[in-house]
Short mmCIF file of C-alpha atoms in Angstrom, two decimals:
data_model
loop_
_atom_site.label_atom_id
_atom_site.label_comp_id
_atom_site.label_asym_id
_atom_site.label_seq_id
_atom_site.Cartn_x
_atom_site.Cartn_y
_atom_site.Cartn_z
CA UNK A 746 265.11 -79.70 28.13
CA UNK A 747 266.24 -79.32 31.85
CA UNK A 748 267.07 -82.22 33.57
CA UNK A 749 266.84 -81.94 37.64
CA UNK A 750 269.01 -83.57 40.24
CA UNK A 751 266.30 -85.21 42.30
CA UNK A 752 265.39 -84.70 45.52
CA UNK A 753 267.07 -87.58 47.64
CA UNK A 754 266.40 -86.61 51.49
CA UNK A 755 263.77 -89.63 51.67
CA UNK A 756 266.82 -92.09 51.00
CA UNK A 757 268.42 -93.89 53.46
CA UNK A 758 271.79 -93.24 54.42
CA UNK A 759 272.73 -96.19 52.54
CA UNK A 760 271.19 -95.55 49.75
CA UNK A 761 272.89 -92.34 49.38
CA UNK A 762 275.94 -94.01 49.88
CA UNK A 763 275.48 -96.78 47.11
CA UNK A 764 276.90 -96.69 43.99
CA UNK A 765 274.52 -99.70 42.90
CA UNK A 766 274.02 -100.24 39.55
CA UNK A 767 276.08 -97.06 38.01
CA UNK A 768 278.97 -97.25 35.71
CA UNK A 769 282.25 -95.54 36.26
CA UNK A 770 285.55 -94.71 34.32
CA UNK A 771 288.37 -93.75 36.51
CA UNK A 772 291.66 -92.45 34.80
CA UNK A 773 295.47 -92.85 35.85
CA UNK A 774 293.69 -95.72 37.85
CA UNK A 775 296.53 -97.75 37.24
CA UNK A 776 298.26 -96.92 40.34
CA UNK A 777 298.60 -94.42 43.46
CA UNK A 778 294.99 -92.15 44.19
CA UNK A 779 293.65 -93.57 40.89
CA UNK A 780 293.55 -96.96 41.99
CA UNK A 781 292.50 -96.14 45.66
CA UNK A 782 289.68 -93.84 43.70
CA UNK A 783 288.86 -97.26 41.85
CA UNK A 784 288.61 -99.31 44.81
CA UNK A 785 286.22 -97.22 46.85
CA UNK A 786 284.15 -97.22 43.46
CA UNK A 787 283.56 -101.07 43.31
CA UNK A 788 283.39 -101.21 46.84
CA UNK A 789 280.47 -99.18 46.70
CA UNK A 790 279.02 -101.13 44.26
CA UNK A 791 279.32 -99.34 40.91
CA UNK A 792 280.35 -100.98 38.21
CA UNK A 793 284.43 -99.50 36.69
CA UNK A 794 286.41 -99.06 34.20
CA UNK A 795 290.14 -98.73 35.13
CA UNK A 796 291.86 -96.94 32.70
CA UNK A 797 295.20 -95.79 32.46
CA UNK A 798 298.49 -94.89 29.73
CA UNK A 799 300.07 -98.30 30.98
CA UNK A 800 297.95 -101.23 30.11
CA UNK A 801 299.78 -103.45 31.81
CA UNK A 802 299.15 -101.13 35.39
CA UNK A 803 295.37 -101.21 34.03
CA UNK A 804 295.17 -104.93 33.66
CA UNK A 805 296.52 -105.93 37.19
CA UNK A 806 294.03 -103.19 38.64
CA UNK A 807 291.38 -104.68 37.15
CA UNK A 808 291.94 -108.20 37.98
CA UNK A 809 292.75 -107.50 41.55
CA UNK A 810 289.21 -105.71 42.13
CA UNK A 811 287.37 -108.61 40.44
CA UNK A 812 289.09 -110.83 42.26
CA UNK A 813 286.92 -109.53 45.10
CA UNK A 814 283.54 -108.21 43.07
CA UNK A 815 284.05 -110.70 39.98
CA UNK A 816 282.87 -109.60 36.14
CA UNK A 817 282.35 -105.60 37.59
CA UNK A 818 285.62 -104.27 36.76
CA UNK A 819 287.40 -103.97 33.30
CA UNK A 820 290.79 -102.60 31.89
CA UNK A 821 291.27 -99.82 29.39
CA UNK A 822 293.91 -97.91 28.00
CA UNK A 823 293.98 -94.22 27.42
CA UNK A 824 295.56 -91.25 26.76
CA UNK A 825 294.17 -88.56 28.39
CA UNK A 826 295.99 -86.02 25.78
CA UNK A 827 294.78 -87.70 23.14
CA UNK A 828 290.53 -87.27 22.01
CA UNK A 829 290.58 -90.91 19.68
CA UNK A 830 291.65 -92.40 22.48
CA UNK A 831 289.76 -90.65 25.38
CA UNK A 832 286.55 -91.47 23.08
CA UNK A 833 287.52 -95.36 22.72
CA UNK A 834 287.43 -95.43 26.59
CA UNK A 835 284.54 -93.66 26.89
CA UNK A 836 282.88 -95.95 24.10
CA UNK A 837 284.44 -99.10 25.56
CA UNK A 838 282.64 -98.34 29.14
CA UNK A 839 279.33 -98.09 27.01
CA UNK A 840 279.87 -100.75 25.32
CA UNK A 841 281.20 -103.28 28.15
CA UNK A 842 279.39 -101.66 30.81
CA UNK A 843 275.46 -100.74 29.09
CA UNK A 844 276.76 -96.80 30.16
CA UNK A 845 278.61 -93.64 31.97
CA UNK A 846 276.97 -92.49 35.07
CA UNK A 847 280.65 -91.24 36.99
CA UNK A 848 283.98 -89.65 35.25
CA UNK A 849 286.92 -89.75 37.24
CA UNK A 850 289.20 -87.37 35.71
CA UNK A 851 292.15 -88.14 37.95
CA UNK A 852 295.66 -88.61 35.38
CA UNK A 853 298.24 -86.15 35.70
CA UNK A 854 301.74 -85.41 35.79
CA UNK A 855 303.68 -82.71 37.67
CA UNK A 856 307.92 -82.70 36.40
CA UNK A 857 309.61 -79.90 38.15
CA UNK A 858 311.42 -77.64 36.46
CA UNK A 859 312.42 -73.95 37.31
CA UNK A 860 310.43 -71.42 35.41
CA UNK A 861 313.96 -70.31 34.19
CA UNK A 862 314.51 -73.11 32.87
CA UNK A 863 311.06 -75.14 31.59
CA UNK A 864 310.93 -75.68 27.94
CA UNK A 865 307.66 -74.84 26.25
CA UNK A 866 307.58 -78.66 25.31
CA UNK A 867 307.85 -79.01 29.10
CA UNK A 868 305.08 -76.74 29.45
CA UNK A 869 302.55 -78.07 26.85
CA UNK A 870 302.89 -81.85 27.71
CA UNK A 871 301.97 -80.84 31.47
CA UNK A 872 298.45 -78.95 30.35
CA UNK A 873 297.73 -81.50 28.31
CA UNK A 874 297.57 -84.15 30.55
CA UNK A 875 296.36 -81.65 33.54
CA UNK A 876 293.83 -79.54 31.87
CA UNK A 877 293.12 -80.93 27.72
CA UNK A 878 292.47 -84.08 29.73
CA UNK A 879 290.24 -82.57 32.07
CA UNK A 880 288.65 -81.40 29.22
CA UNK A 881 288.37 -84.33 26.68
CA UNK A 882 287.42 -86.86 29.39
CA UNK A 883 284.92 -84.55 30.59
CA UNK A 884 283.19 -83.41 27.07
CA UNK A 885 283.17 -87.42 25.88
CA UNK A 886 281.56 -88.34 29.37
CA UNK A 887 278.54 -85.64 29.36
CA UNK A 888 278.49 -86.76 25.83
CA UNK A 889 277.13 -89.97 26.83
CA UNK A 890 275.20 -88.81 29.53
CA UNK A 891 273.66 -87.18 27.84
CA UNK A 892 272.43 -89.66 25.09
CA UNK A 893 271.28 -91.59 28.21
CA UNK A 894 269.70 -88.76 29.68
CA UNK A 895 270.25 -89.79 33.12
CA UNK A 896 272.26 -86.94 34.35
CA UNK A 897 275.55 -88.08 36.20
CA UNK A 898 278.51 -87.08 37.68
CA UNK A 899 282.28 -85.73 36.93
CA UNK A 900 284.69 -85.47 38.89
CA UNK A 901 288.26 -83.46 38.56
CA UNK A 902 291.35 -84.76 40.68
CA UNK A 903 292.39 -80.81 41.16
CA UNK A 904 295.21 -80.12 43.97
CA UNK A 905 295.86 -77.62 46.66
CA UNK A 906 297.92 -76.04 43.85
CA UNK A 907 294.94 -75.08 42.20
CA UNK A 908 294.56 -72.47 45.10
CA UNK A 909 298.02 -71.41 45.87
CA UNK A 910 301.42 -70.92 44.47
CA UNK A 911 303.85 -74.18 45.74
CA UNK A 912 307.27 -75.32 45.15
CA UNK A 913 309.81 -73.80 43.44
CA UNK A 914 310.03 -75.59 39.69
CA UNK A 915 306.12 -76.31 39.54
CA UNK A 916 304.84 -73.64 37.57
CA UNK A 917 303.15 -75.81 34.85
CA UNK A 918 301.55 -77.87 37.23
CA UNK A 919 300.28 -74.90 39.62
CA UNK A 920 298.93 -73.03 36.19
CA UNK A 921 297.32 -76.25 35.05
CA UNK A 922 295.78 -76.95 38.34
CA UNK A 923 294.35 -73.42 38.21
CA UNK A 924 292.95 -73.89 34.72
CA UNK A 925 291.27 -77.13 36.36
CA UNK A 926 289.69 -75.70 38.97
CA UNK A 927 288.09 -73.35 36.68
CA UNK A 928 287.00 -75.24 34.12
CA UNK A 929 285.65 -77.50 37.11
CA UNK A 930 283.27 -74.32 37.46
CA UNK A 931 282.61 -73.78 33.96
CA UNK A 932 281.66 -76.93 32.62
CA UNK A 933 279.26 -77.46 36.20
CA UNK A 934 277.53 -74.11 34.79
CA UNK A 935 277.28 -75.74 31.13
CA UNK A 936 276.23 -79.01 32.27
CA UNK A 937 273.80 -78.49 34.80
CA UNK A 938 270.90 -78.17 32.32
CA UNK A 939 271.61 -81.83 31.57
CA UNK A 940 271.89 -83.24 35.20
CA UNK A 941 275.33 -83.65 35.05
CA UNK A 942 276.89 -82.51 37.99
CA UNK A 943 280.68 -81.50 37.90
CA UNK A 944 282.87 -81.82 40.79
CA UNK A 945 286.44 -81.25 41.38
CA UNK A 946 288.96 -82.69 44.46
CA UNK A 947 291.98 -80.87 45.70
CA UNK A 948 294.45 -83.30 47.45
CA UNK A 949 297.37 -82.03 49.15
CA UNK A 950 300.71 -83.68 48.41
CA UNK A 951 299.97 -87.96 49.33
CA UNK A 952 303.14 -90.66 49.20
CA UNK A 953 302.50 -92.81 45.90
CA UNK A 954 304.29 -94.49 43.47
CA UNK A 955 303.74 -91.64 40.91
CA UNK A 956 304.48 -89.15 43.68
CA UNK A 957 307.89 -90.84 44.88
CA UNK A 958 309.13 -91.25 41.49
CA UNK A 959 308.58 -87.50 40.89
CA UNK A 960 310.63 -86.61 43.95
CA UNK A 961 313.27 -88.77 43.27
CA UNK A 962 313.18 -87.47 39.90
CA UNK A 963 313.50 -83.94 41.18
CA UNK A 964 316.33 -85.05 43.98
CA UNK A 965 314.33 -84.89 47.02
CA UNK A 966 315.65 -87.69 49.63
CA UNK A 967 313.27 -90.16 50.17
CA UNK A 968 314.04 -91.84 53.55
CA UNK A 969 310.96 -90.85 55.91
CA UNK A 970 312.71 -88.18 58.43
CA UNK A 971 313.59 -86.42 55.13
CA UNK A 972 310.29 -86.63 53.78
CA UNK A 973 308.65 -85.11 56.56
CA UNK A 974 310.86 -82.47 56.59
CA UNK A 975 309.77 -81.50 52.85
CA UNK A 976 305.84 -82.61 53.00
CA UNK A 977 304.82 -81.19 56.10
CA UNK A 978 301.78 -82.67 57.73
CA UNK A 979 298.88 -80.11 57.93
CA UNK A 980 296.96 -79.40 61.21
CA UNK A 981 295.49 -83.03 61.09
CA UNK A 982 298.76 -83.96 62.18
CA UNK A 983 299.85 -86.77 59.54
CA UNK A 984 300.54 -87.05 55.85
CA UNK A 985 297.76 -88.20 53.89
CA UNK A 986 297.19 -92.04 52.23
CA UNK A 987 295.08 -92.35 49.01
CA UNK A 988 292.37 -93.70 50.31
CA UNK A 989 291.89 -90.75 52.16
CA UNK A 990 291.57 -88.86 48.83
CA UNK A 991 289.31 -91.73 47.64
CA UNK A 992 286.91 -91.31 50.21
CA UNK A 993 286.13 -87.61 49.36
CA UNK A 994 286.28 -88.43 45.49
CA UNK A 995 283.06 -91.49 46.76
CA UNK A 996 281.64 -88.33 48.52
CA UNK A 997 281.22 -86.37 45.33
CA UNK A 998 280.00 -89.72 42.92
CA UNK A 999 277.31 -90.28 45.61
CA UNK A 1000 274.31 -88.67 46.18
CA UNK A 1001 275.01 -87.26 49.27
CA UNK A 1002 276.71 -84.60 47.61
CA UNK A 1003 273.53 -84.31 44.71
CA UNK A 1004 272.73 -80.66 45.90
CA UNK A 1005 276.47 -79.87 44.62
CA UNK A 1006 277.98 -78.51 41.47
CA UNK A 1007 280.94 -76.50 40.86
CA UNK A 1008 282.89 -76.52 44.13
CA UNK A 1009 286.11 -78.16 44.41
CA UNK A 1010 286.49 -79.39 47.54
CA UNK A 1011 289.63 -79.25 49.53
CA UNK A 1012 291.44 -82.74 50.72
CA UNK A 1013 294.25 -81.22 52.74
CA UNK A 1014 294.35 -82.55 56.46
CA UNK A 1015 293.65 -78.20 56.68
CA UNK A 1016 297.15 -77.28 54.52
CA UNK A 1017 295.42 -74.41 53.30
CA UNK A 1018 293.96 -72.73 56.04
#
């Protein structure tokens, strides 16, 4: 049986804004755009899980944001690569929260290493995280949207290298961002019939902990004249934070985007123009 997206242009612009009463599961939510993605989530009144690999990152997330919105946030760990443990989260947010209404597929991992050089262990731990995760956390979310039959909403942390080629070493991560962004597009097609909507969001490259540890990793300086040097502001003239990512992920969760499905939408101060 179809299921329609309703028709919300009688709403309010609050209203359309409100996450009020829905249930959410963010991943990698730990830290870094994850967290920020979290944040803007409560704030807007849904209910969350935070889940992430660390439970310990997971736990002080959690607490933080019910510090301010008590009893509306919980902890979770999960594995993104692995489906027991993507299905515990999903079952935990049913089971804590009465429901999923928003998937947040946002974990991921980008090592560089030179095409030369990448190991296919290398190579398979990156799409698993990047693209199987995609995959799992979205099939165990429509799952349960299903069952509701409520519709709802998924969304895919892409990147700008799901459009492009990037830097030298990230070949993994710009094939796995490519397989995002299309199964972004294929699952919206499968889905649709069932009111879900699926949604992906392409950041450019934003300063976090997960993001400085990479580039240290790699050998990049990291004083902030270097920096710039290497992550060059787009046309908007200044690096990006996470919230700014956050607030286009709350874009695609909310209603003002319920005419949507499919596109991923670019969150790159113009990089890619």
């Amino acid at each position: 049986m179809q299921v329609s997206v309703p028709d919300v242009s009688s709403r309010s612009l609050a209203e359309l804004v409100s996450l009020s009463g829905r249930r959410a599961v963010v991943t990698g939510a730990g830290r870094g755009l994850g967290r920020a993605i979290a944040e803007r989530m409560a704030e807007a009144g849904a209910d969350v899980v935070v889940a992430d690999i660390e439970q310990g990152l997971a736990d002080a997330a959690a607490e933080d944001l019910n510090a301010r919105r008590p009893g509306s946030v919980v902890a979770a760990h999960i594995d993104v690569t692995d489906a027991g443990s993507v299905v515990a989260a999903a079952d935990l947010a049913v089971r804590e929260l009465g429901g999923v209404d928003i998937w947040v597929n946002n974990a991921g991992i980008f090592p560089s290493v030179p095409a030369l050089e990448m190991s296919e262990k290398t190579w398979d731990e990156v799409f698993a995280v990047n693209t199987r995760g995609v995959f799992l956390g979205s099939r165990e979310a429509a799952r349960r949207m299903r069952e509701a039959g409520n519709g709802g909403v998924i969304v895919n942390v892409v990147s700008t290298a799901g459009f492009r080629g990037t830097a030298p070493g990230l070949a993994a991560y710009v094939g796995s961002k490519h397989a995002a962004r299309g199964l972004t597009r294929q699952l919206a097609l499968e889905f649709a019939p069932l009111g879900i909507r699926v949604l992906g969001v392409a950041p450019t490259f934003v300063p976090t902990e997960g993001n400085m540890a990479a580039a240290a990793e790699a050998g990049l300086p990291l004083d902030p004249e270097s920096l710039m040097s290497v992550m060059k502001p787009g046309p908007l003239g200044r690096l990006g934070v996470p919230d700014d990512i956050a607030r286009v992920v709350l874009f695609c969760a909310s209603d003002l985007s319920a005419f949507m499905t499919g596109s991923t939408l670019l969150a790159d101060a113009g990089e890619t123009i």
